[in-house]
Coordinates of C-alpha atoms in Angstrom, one line a residue:
Chain J
M858 CA 164.0 46.8 112.7
E859 CA 165.1 43.9 115.4
K860 CA 163.4 41.3 114.3
L861 CA 165.2 41.4 110.7
L862 CA 168.0 39.9 109.6
Y863 CA 170.5 40.9 106.5
S864 CA 172.9 39.7 104.1
K865 CA 175.1 40.9 102.2
N866 CA 173.4 41.6 99.0
H867 CA 171.6 44.3 101.6
E868 CA 168.1 42.5 101.2
W869 CA 166.7 41.9 104.7
I870 CA 164.0 39.0 106.3
R871 CA 161.8 39.0 108.0
K872 CA 161.2 35.6 109.6
E873 CA 157.0 34.3 110.9
G874 CA 156.9 30.8 111.5
S875 CA 158.1 28.6 108.6
T876 CA 157.5 31.5 106.4
A877 CA 159.7 35.0 105.7
F878 CA 158.8 38.1 104.1
I879 CA 162.1 39.3 102.0
G880 CA 162.9 43.0 100.9
I881 CA 165.8 45.3 100.1
T882 CA 167.5 48.1 102.6
D883 CA 167.5 51.1 103.0
H884 CA 171.2 51.4 101.9
A885 CA 169.8 49.6 99.3
Q886 CA 167.1 51.6 97.9
K887 CA 169.4 55.1 98.8
S888 CA 172.2 53.5 96.5
L889 CA 169.8 52.8 93.2
G890 CA 167.9 55.9 93.2
E891 CA 164.4 56.4 91.9
I892 CA 163.1 52.7 91.5
V893 CA 160.6 52.4 88.2
Y894 CA 160.3 48.7 87.9
V895 CA 160.5 46.0 89.8
E896 CA 160.6 42.4 88.3
L897 CA 158.7 39.4 90.7
P898 CA 158.8 36.2 90.3
E899 CA 155.8 33.5 90.0
V900 CA 154.4 32.0 93.2
D901 CA 155.6 28.5 93.2
D902 CA 159.1 29.1 91.7
E903 CA 161.8 27.7 93.8
F904 CA 164.7 29.3 94.9
E905 CA 168.3 28.5 95.9
I906 CA 170.3 30.8 98.4
E907 CA 172.3 33.7 96.6
E908 CA 170.1 32.8 93.6
A909 CA 168.4 35.8 91.4
F910 CA 165.1 35.5 92.3
G911 CA 164.2 39.2 90.4
V912 CA 165.0 42.6 89.4
I913 CA 164.6 46.0 90.4
E914 CA 165.4 49.0 88.1
S915 CA 165.8 52.4 88.6
V916 CA 166.5 55.1 87.4
K917 CA 170.4 54.4 86.8
A918 CA 170.9 51.1 87.4
A919 CA 169.4 47.6 87.6
S920 CA 170.3 45.0 89.5
D921 CA 168.9 41.7 90.8
S922 CA 167.8 40.6 93.5
Y923 CA 169.1 37.2 95.5
M924 CA 167.9 35.1 97.9
P925 CA 168.5 35.5 101.2
V926 CA 168.3 31.4 101.7
S927 CA 166.8 29.4 100.0
G928 CA 162.5 28.6 99.4
K929 CA 159.8 28.6 97.2
I930 CA 158.0 31.9 96.7
I931 CA 154.0 31.6 98.7
E932 CA 153.2 35.0 97.5
I933 CA 154.8 38.3 95.9
N934 CA 153.6 42.0 96.4
E935 CA 151.5 42.9 93.6
A936 CA 151.1 46.7 94.4
L937 CA 154.8 46.9 93.5
E938 CA 154.1 46.0 89.9
D939 CA 152.0 49.4 89.9
S940 CA 154.1 51.8 92.5
P941 CA 157.5 50.1 92.4
T942 CA 158.4 53.5 94.7
L943 CA 157.1 51.7 97.7
L944 CA 160.5 50.5 97.6
N945 CA 162.1 54.0 98.1
E946 CA 159.2 55.3 99.9
D947 CA 159.3 52.7 102.6
P948 CA 161.6 49.8 102.2
Y949 CA 161.3 48.2 105.4
G950 CA 156.8 48.3 105.1
A951 CA 157.3 46.8 101.0
W952 CA 158.2 44.1 101.1
I953 CA 159.2 41.5 97.6
I954 CA 158.8 38.1 98.0
K955 CA 157.1 35.9 100.7
I956 CA 158.7 32.4 100.7
E957 CA 158.5 29.4 103.0
L958 CA 162.2 28.6 104.6
S959 CA 163.3 25.5 103.0
D960 CA 166.4 25.7 105.6
E961 CA 166.5 27.6 108.8
G962 CA 169.8 26.7 109.3
E963 CA 170.6 29.4 106.5
L964 CA 169.1 32.0 108.7
D965 CA 172.8 31.6 111.3
S966 CA 174.5 32.6 108.3
L967 CA 172.8 36.2 108.2
L968 CA 173.6 39.9 109.7
D969 CA 171.8 41.1 112.4
L970 CA 171.4 45.2 112.4
S971 CA 174.9 45.5 114.2
A972 CA 177.0 44.1 111.6
Y973 CA 174.6 45.0 109.2
N974 CA 175.4 48.7 109.5
E975 CA 178.6 47.5 109.3
L976 CA 178.8 46.8 106.3
C977 CA 177.0 49.6 105.0
E978 CA 179.7 51.6 106.7
E979 CA 182.9 49.9 104.4
D980 CA 180.3 50.4 101.6
N981 CA 180.3 54.2 101.9
Chain W
M962 CA 196.6 48.8 38.5
Y963 CA 199.6 49.4 41.4
R964 CA 198.1 48.1 44.9
Y965 CA 198.1 50.4 47.4
I966 CA 200.2 48.9 50.5
P967 CA 202.4 51.5 51.3
A968 CA 205.2 49.4 53.1
T969 CA 208.2 48.6 50.6
E970 CA 209.7 45.4 51.1
D971 CA 212.4 47.1 52.9
D972 CA 210.0 48.6 55.2
R973 CA 208.5 44.9 56.1
K974 CA 212.0 43.7 56.3
E975 CA 212.5 46.2 59.3
M976 CA 209.5 45.3 60.3
L977 CA 210.0 41.6 61.2
G978 CA 213.4 42.4 62.2
V979 CA 211.6 43.8 64.8
I980 CA 209.6 41.5 66.3
G981 CA 212.5 38.6 65.7
I982 CA 211.0 36.5 62.4
N983 CA 211.6 36.0 58.8
N984 CA 208.3 36.1 56.6
V985 CA 205.1 37.1 57.6
D986 CA 204.0 33.7 57.1
E987 CA 205.1 32.8 60.8
L988 CA 203.3 35.0 62.3
F989 CA 200.2 32.8 61.3
N990 CA 202.0 29.6 62.5
D991 CA 199.1 29.3 65.1
I992 CA 196.5 28.4 62.1
P993 CA 197.4 24.7 61.2
K994 CA 198.6 24.3 57.6
D995 CA 195.2 22.2 56.7
L996 CA 192.7 25.3 57.3
K997 CA 195.5 27.8 55.2
Q998 CA 194.6 29.0 51.2
S999 CA 197.1 26.4 49.9
Q1000 CA 197.1 28.5 46.5
P1001 CA 196.1 32.2 45.2
L1002 CA 192.7 33.5 45.3
N1003 CA 191.7 32.6 41.8
I1004 CA 190.2 36.2 41.2
G1005 CA 192.1 37.2 37.8
A1006 CA 195.1 38.8 36.9
P1007 CA 195.2 42.5 38.1
M1008 CA 193.2 45.0 36.2
S1009 CA 193.5 49.1 35.0
E1010 CA 190.5 51.2 36.8
I1011 CA 189.0 51.7 33.3
E1012 CA 189.0 48.0 32.3
L1013 CA 187.8 46.6 35.9
K1014 CA 184.6 49.0 35.6
K1015 CA 184.0 47.7 32.3
R1016 CA 184.4 44.0 33.4
I1017 CA 181.9 44.9 36.5
E1018 CA 179.1 46.6 34.5
E1019 CA 179.5 43.9 31.6
L1020 CA 179.1 41.5 34.9
G1021 CA 176.3 43.6 35.8
N1022 CA 174.4 43.6 32.9
K1023 CA 173.4 40.2 33.1
N1024 CA 171.4 41.0 35.6
S1025 CA 168.0 41.1 34.6
S1026 CA 166.1 44.4 36.2
D1027 CA 163.2 44.8 33.8
L1028 CA 161.1 41.5 34.9
I1029 CA 157.4 40.8 34.8
C1030 CA 157.3 39.7 38.5
F1031 CA 154.6 36.9 39.8
R1032 CA 157.2 35.9 42.7
G1033 CA 156.6 36.5 46.0
A1034 CA 157.4 33.9 48.7
G1035 CA 158.8 36.3 51.5
A1036 CA 160.0 39.1 48.7
Y1037 CA 157.2 41.5 47.3
D1038 CA 157.1 43.7 44.3
H1039 CA 155.1 46.5 46.1
Y1040 CA 154.5 49.8 45.2
I1041 CA 157.0 52.6 46.9
P1042 CA 156.4 55.7 46.3
A1043 CA 159.6 57.7 44.8
A1044 CA 159.6 60.3 47.9
V1045 CA 160.6 57.7 50.1
D1046 CA 164.0 57.0 48.4
H1047 CA 164.6 60.2 47.9
L1048 CA 163.9 61.7 51.7
I1049 CA 165.6 58.9 52.9
S1050 CA 168.6 59.9 50.7
R1051 CA 168.8 63.1 52.7
S1052 CA 172.1 62.7 55.0
E1053 CA 171.3 63.7 58.6
F1054 CA 169.4 60.5 58.4
Y1055 CA 171.7 57.7 56.2
T1056 CA 175.2 59.1 58.1
A1057 CA 172.6 59.0 62.1
Y1058 CA 173.0 56.3 63.9
T1059 CA 171.7 55.1 67.3
P1060 CA 170.3 58.9 69.2
Y1061 CA 171.9 58.2 72.4
Q1062 CA 172.4 62.0 72.2
P1063 CA 168.3 63.3 72.3
E1064 CA 169.0 66.8 72.3
I1065 CA 170.3 66.5 68.5
S1066 CA 168.7 64.4 67.1
Q1067 CA 165.0 64.6 68.1
G1068 CA 164.2 64.4 63.8
T1069 CA 165.5 60.8 64.4
L1070 CA 163.6 59.9 67.3
Q1071 CA 160.7 61.6 65.9
C1072 CA 161.3 59.1 62.6
I1073 CA 161.1 55.7 65.9
F1074 CA 158.4 56.8 67.4
E1075 CA 156.1 57.1 64.2
Y1076 CA 157.3 53.9 63.3
Q1077 CA 156.9 52.3 66.2
T1078 CA 153.5 53.7 66.6
M1079 CA 152.4 52.8 63.0
I1080 CA 153.9 48.7 63.4
A1081 CA 152.1 48.9 66.9
N1082 CA 148.5 50.0 65.2
L1083 CA 149.2 48.2 62.1
T1084 CA 149.3 44.7 64.3
G1085 CA 147.3 46.1 67.1
M1086 CA 149.4 45.3 69.9
F1087 CA 151.1 47.5 72.8
A1088 CA 154.6 48.2 71.8
S1089 CA 157.0 47.7 68.5
N1090 CA 160.5 48.4 69.1
A1091 CA 162.6 49.9 66.8
S1092 CA 163.5 48.3 63.7
M1093 CA 164.9 44.2 63.6
Y1094 CA 167.1 42.6 60.6
D1095 CA 164.7 40.3 58.6
G1096 CA 161.4 38.7 59.2
A1097 CA 163.0 35.5 60.2
T1098 CA 165.7 37.0 62.6
S1099 CA 162.7 38.4 64.3
A1100 CA 160.5 35.6 64.3
A1101 CA 163.5 33.9 66.0
E1102 CA 163.7 36.2 67.9
G1103 CA 160.3 36.7 69.7
A1104 CA 161.2 33.0 70.2
M1105 CA 163.8 33.3 72.3
V1106 CA 161.4 35.9 74.1
A1107 CA 158.3 33.0 74.6
A1108 CA 162.1 30.9 76.5
T1109 CA 162.8 33.3 78.6
V1110 CA 159.8 34.6 80.1
T1111 CA 158.7 31.0 80.1
K1112 CA 162.0 29.3 81.3
R1113 CA 160.8 26.8 78.7
K1114 CA 162.5 24.9 75.7
E1115 CA 159.8 24.2 72.9
I1116 CA 159.3 26.5 69.9
V1117 CA 156.5 24.8 68.0
V1118 CA 156.3 25.8 64.7
S1119 CA 153.9 25.5 61.5
K1120 CA 155.0 24.2 58.4
S1121 CA 153.5 26.9 56.7
V1122 CA 155.7 29.1 57.9
N1123 CA 158.8 30.7 55.5
P1124 CA 161.1 27.7 54.7
E1125 CA 163.4 29.8 55.3
T1126 CA 162.1 31.6 58.5
R1127 CA 162.2 28.0 60.1
K1128 CA 166.0 27.4 59.2
V1129 CA 167.0 31.1 61.0
L1130 CA 164.6 30.0 64.0
K1131 CA 166.4 26.4 64.4
T1132 CA 169.9 27.7 64.4
Y1133 CA 168.9 30.5 66.9
C1134 CA 167.9 27.9 68.9
K1135 CA 169.9 25.2 68.5
F1136 CA 172.8 27.5 70.5
R1137 CA 170.4 28.2 73.1
D1138 CA 169.3 24.0 73.3
I1139 CA 165.6 25.1 72.5
E1140 CA 163.9 22.7 70.3
V1141 CA 161.8 23.2 67.5
V1142 CA 158.8 20.6 66.9
E1143 CA 157.1 21.3 63.6
V1144 CA 153.3 21.4 63.1
E1145 CA 151.9 19.3 59.9
L1146 CA 149.9 21.1 56.9
D1147 CA 146.1 20.4 56.9
E1148 CA 145.4 21.5 52.7
G1149 CA 147.7 24.7 52.9
V1150 CA 146.8 25.7 56.5
T1151 CA 148.2 24.5 59.9
S1152 CA 146.8 21.0 61.3
I1153 CA 144.9 21.5 64.6
K1154 CA 145.0 18.4 64.7
D1155 CA 148.7 18.1 65.4
L1156 CA 148.8 21.2 66.5
K1157 CA 147.4 20.1 69.4
D1158 CA 149.0 17.0 70.0
K1159 CA 152.5 18.9 69.8
I1160 CA 151.1 21.0 72.0
S1161 CA 152.5 20.8 75.9
D1162 CA 153.2 21.7 79.3
K1163 CA 157.1 22.1 77.6
T1164 CA 156.1 24.4 75.3
A1165 CA 157.3 28.0 75.2
G1166 CA 155.8 29.9 72.3
V1167 CA 153.6 28.8 69.3
I1168 CA 154.8 30.1 65.7
V1169 CA 152.3 30.7 62.9
Q1170 CA 152.0 32.7 60.2
S1171 CA 149.0 34.7 58.0
P1172 CA 148.9 34.7 55.2
N1173 CA 150.8 31.7 55.4
F1174 CA 153.9 30.6 53.4
F1175 CA 151.3 29.7 50.6
G1176 CA 149.6 32.8 50.5
I1177 CA 146.6 31.2 52.6
I1178 CA 144.6 33.1 56.0
E1179 CA 145.0 31.4 58.6
D1180 CA 142.2 30.8 61.5
L1181 CA 144.3 32.9 64.0
D1182 CA 141.1 32.7 66.6
E1183 CA 140.8 29.0 66.1
I1184 CA 144.7 28.1 66.7
R1185 CA 144.6 31.2 69.6
E1186 CA 141.7 28.3 71.2
N1187 CA 144.0 25.6 71.5
I1188 CA 147.2 27.3 72.5
T1189 CA 145.1 26.5 76.6
D1190 CA 148.4 26.7 78.7
K1191 CA 148.0 30.4 79.9
K1192 CA 152.3 30.3 79.7
T1193 CA 152.7 29.2 76.4
K1194 CA 153.2 32.5 74.3
Y1195 CA 151.5 33.1 70.3
I1196 CA 153.6 34.7 68.4
V1197 CA 152.7 35.3 64.3
Y1198 CA 154.3 36.5 61.8
T1199 CA 152.8 38.4 59.1
D1200 CA 152.7 40.8 56.7
L1201 CA 152.0 44.5 56.7
V1202 CA 150.6 44.8 53.8
A1203 CA 148.0 42.2 54.1
M1204 CA 146.7 44.6 57.5
G1205 CA 145.3 46.7 54.9
M1206 CA 141.8 44.4 54.8
L1207 CA 142.4 41.4 57.8
K1208 CA 141.6 41.8 61.6
T1209 CA 145.2 42.5 63.3
P1210 CA 146.8 39.4 65.1
G1211 CA 146.2 41.2 68.6
E1212 CA 142.6 41.3 67.8
S1213 CA 143.0 37.4 67.6
G1214 CA 145.5 37.4 70.9
A1215 CA 148.7 37.3 69.6
D1216 CA 151.2 37.7 72.5
I1217 CA 154.4 38.9 70.0
V1218 CA 153.9 39.7 66.2
V1219 CA 156.8 39.7 63.5
G1220 CA 157.6 39.9 60.0
D1221 CA 159.2 41.7 57.5
A1222 CA 158.4 45.2 56.4
Q1223 CA 160.4 44.7 53.2
S1224 CA 157.5 45.6 51.0
F1225 CA 157.5 49.2 52.5
S1226 CA 161.2 49.8 52.7
S1227 CA 163.6 48.7 50.2
G1228 CA 161.2 47.1 47.3
L1229 CA 163.2 43.8 45.3
A1230 CA 166.9 43.7 45.7
Y1231 CA 168.4 41.1 45.1
G1232 CA 168.1 39.8 48.7
G1233 CA 168.1 43.2 50.9
P1234 CA 168.5 44.9 52.5
Y1235 CA 164.7 43.3 55.2
L1236 CA 163.1 44.7 57.4
G1237 CA 162.5 42.6 60.5
F1238 CA 159.3 44.3 62.9
M1239 CA 158.6 43.5 66.6
A1240 CA 155.6 44.1 68.1
I1241 CA 154.5 42.9 72.0
T1242 CA 151.9 43.0 74.7
K1243 CA 152.3 45.2 77.7
E1244 CA 153.0 42.4 79.7
L1245 CA 155.9 41.6 77.8
I1246 CA 157.7 45.4 76.7
R1247 CA 160.7 44.5 79.4
K1248 CA 161.5 41.5 77.6
M1249 CA 160.8 43.2 74.3
P1250 CA 164.7 42.8 72.3
G1251 CA 165.8 46.4 71.1
R1252 CA 164.4 50.2 71.7
I1253 CA 161.1 52.1 72.5
V1254 CA 161.5 55.6 71.7
G1255 CA 159.1 57.7 73.6
E1256 CA 157.3 60.9 73.4
S1257 CA 157.5 63.6 76.4
V1258 CA 157.8 67.0 76.8
D1259 CA 160.9 69.0 77.9
Q1260 CA 161.4 71.9 80.7
D1261 CA 159.8 73.9 78.6
G1262 CA 156.9 71.9 78.1
K1263 CA 157.3 71.1 74.3
R1264 CA 156.8 68.0 72.8
S1265 CA 159.7 66.0 72.1
Y1266 CA 161.5 62.1 72.4
V1267 CA 163.5 60.3 74.3
L1268 CA 164.9 57.1 74.7
T1269 CA 162.3 55.4 76.5
L1270 CA 162.3 51.8 77.1
Q1271 CA 165.9 49.6 76.0
A1272 CA 166.6 47.1 77.8
R1273 CA 168.8 47.7 80.4
E1274 CA 170.0 44.6 79.6
Q1275 CA 171.6 45.8 76.7
H1276 CA 173.8 48.5 78.6
I1277 CA 174.2 47.3 82.4
R1278 CA 172.8 43.3 82.1
R1279 CA 174.8 42.6 78.4
Y1280 CA 175.6 38.8 80.4
K1281 CA 171.3 38.7 81.6
A1282 CA 170.7 39.4 77.6
T1283 CA 167.9 37.7 76.2
S1284 CA 169.0 38.8 72.7
N1285 CA 172.4 40.5 71.5
I1286 CA 170.5 42.6 69.1
C1287 CA 171.9 46.4 69.5
S1288 CA 171.4 47.4 66.1
N1289 CA 168.3 47.6 63.8
H1290 CA 167.9 48.8 60.7
A1291 CA 166.7 51.6 61.5
L1292 CA 167.3 53.8 57.6
N1293 CA 164.8 51.3 56.7
A1294 CA 162.3 51.5 59.1
L1295 CA 162.5 55.6 58.1
A1296 CA 161.7 54.4 54.3
A1297 CA 158.6 52.0 56.4
T1298 CA 157.6 55.0 57.6
I1299 CA 157.3 57.2 55.0
C1300 CA 156.2 54.3 52.8
M1301 CA 153.5 54.4 55.2
G1302 CA 152.5 57.8 55.6
L1303 CA 152.5 58.3 51.7
L1304 CA 149.7 55.8 51.5
G1305 CA 148.0 56.5 54.7
K1306 CA 145.2 54.8 56.1
V1307 CA 142.7 54.7 52.9
G1308 CA 146.2 54.0 50.5
L1309 CA 147.3 50.8 52.5
E1310 CA 143.3 49.5 52.3
K1311 CA 143.0 50.0 48.3
M1312 CA 146.6 48.9 48.2
A1313 CA 145.5 45.6 50.0
E1314 CA 142.5 45.3 48.5
Q1315 CA 144.0 45.4 44.4
C1316 CA 146.2 42.6 46.0
Y1317 CA 143.5 40.2 46.6
K1318 CA 141.1 41.3 43.7
K1319 CA 144.3 41.0 40.9
S1320 CA 145.9 37.7 42.9
N1321 CA 142.3 35.9 42.4
Y1322 CA 141.8 37.6 38.4
T1323 CA 145.1 35.8 38.1
L1324 CA 144.3 32.9 39.5
S1325 CA 140.9 32.3 37.4
K1326 CA 143.0 33.9 34.5
I1327 CA 145.3 31.2 35.0
L1328 CA 142.3 28.5 35.3
E1329 CA 141.2 29.3 32.3
T1330 CA 143.9 28.2 30.4
G1331 CA 142.5 24.4 31.7
R1332 CA 146.1 23.3 32.2
Y1333 CA 146.1 24.1 36.2
K1334 CA 144.6 23.4 38.9
L1335 CA 144.2 25.8 42.4
K1336 CA 146.5 23.4 45.3
F1337 CA 144.2 24.2 48.2
N1338 CA 140.8 25.7 47.7
R1339 CA 141.5 27.9 50.4
P1340 CA 141.0 31.6 51.2
F1341 CA 144.9 33.8 50.3
F1342 CA 145.4 36.7 49.9
K1343 CA 147.4 37.8 47.6
E1344 CA 149.8 34.3 46.8
F1345 CA 148.3 31.0 45.7
V1346 CA 149.5 28.1 44.7
I1347 CA 148.4 26.2 41.5
E1348 CA 149.8 22.3 40.7
G1349 CA 149.8 21.4 36.6
E1350 CA 151.7 18.6 34.6
E1351 CA 154.6 20.5 33.5
S1352 CA 157.8 21.0 36.2
P1353 CA 158.1 25.0 37.2
E1354 CA 161.6 24.9 36.4
I1355 CA 160.6 24.9 33.0
I1356 CA 157.8 27.1 33.3
N1357 CA 159.6 29.2 34.5
E1358 CA 162.5 28.9 31.8
K1359 CA 159.9 29.7 29.2
L1360 CA 158.5 32.9 31.0
L1361 CA 161.5 34.6 32.2
K1362 CA 162.1 33.8 27.9
N1363 CA 159.2 36.8 27.8
G1364 CA 160.5 38.3 30.5
I1365 CA 158.4 37.5 33.3
L1366 CA 159.9 36.6 36.1
G1367 CA 157.8 33.0 37.3
G1368 CA 156.1 32.0 40.6
Y1369 CA 158.0 29.5 42.6
P1370 CA 158.3 26.1 42.9
L1371 CA 157.7 25.1 45.9
E1372 CA 158.6 21.1 45.5
K1373 CA 162.3 21.8 46.5
E1374 CA 161.5 23.0 50.3
Y1375 CA 157.9 21.0 50.0
P1376 CA 158.8 17.5 48.4
E1377 CA 155.1 16.2 48.8
L1378 CA 154.1 19.6 46.8
K1379 CA 155.1 17.7 43.3
N1380 CA 154.9 20.1 40.1
T1381 CA 153.3 23.1 41.6
S1382 CA 154.0 26.5 41.8
L1383 CA 153.0 29.4 44.2
V1384 CA 151.9 32.1 42.2
C1385 CA 152.5 36.2 43.7
T1386 CA 150.0 39.1 42.0
T1387 CA 150.6 42.9 44.1
E1388 CA 148.8 45.8 43.5
K1389 CA 151.9 47.0 40.6
R1390 CA 150.5 44.1 38.1
S1391 CA 148.4 45.4 35.8
K1392 CA 145.4 43.9 34.1
L1393 CA 147.9 43.6 30.6
E1394 CA 150.3 42.1 32.2
I1395 CA 148.2 39.2 34.4
D1396 CA 146.5 38.6 30.8
S1397 CA 149.7 38.1 29.1
F1398 CA 151.5 35.9 32.2
A1399 CA 148.2 33.3 32.5
K1400 CA 148.2 33.1 28.2
R1401 CA 151.8 32.2 28.4
M1402 CA 151.3 30.2 31.0
G1403 CA 148.5 28.6 29.2
E1404 CA 150.7 28.2 25.8
I1405 CA 153.5 26.3 27.9

C-alpha cells in the first residue's frame, strides 16, 4: 500500500495524475463489521475537504465517509450498490469514488502508511 | 370536590424555605409579566363528581351523532365492519408499543408487515412505511424526502390538493426554508399549462391529489409526462378506497404515494385520530421516514418478522434525520389492516363501485331539482361540486334541521367558488337517504 495516503477519518486515497480514487481502510471496514449499504454521491457533485460524501451502513452502525481532500466526483463505483460487502472483502481494491482533485497541495496534510498505522494502534 | 394535591400549606412553606424563597411565584420570575396569566382560568366553580359528570353529559348530548352525512372534504363516512373495533380493543394490541424486541412482539410485527404489504399493493408501490400521523403530515414528509434526495428547495403543489394539506405542507416547508409554489386550477383540475410554467430545475417535488379535493380524477399520466426533469420527484396524494377501481399512482409513475386511511380505520370522530400512509419506490426506500417490518425465518426455519429497515438515522444519526417521525399510528394501522382484510379484494372493488355509482346518482337527483348545476363537468369518484343561487351555509342550516349534514362550502378556501358545495356520497348512503337529501336540497 505504498502509493496510498490516509486520512484521520480512515479513508485512503490513491492519486493518478490529476485524479484520485478514494475508499475506506481495512481498519475502517473491520470496525464497521458487515457492510450492508453504501450511499454514493452523484457524478459532478463537488465536495470540500472533510465534507461527508456518502454513508456506509453496516449491521451495527451507519457512518459518514469524508473527503480526504477537496474535489469533484467523476466516477462512482456502482458495483457497491449491489454488493456493498466488497468493502469488507477487498477494502483497498473496492474504491468508492473517483475524483478530480481541486487542490493537490491538500495531499500534504494526509498520513503515510506508518503514520496511519500509528493512528490505528492508538485507536486500539 | 377536593383538589387532590397532597402537600399542605405547612409542607409548602417548608419546601420554599429550603430553596430560600417566599412564594411559588418567585419560581417563575424569569417569565416576563405580560406572558403570565393575570387572572384565574374561566372554568367555573369546583363541582362534585356527580355534578361534573352530569354537566359533561349535557354538553356531550348537544353533539349530533346520528346525522345522515353527505360531507367528505378529507374525512369520510365509510363502512367499517364491527369486528374491527372489537379486535383492536384486545389489550395486547392497544397497549403494545414499538416492537423493538421481535421475540416478544411477533403479532404486532406481523400486523405491521401485513399493513405495509396491503398499502404497497393498493398504491402500486415497492414499499410502505408502518404508518404516519395523518394524510397532511404524510404529504409534508413526502415533500421533505423529495427535498432531501434532490438537494433542492422548492415544492410545486396543485391547488386541487386539500387546502388543509397544503397548510400543513407550508408549515413544514417554512422551517426548512423550502419554497412552496402553487399551481392554478383549470376547471377543477391541475392546470397543465401553469404546471409547466412553474416546474423548473429547482423543483424538488410535484404534489398532486387524485381523486383531487373536488373529487375529480386527475390525469396522473399527463402530469407525469410534464415532469421531465429526472431528479424531480412525483408525489401523489390518493384515496385508498378509490384504488378499488382506479389505476394506481404507481402505474402512473409516482415516486412517493401518500394519503389518509381514515376511511378504513377510525371512521368520523370529531377530527381524529387519522392515519397517514406513505409508499415509495425501491430507489427511495432508505430515505423514507419511519420503519419497515420484513419477513424472515428464525434459526429453526420458522416464518418470523423483524424490524428490517428503520432509517438508521433514527437511532444513531438523528442530527442527519430527514424527519423527526419516530412514532406512528400503529393501532389505527392495525384497524385499517383488519378492515382491508375483511373487505378483501372483491369487497374493496364493490365499495369503490358503490361510491362511484351512488355519488353519480346523488348528482343526477340534485340536478333534477333544477336548482343546482354541476360546477366542473369531469369524471369524479365520490365527491362533486354543485353550484346554486343560495349560500351553502343557509342550505346546510336547513338540512341540519332535517338531520342531514350537507356539503362542504368551498368559498372559504376558494373565494372564486361562490355558492358552491362539495357533496360526498359513500357506499353507506341508501337510496332513500339520497332521495330525501336531493328532495330537501330542491326545497331550499
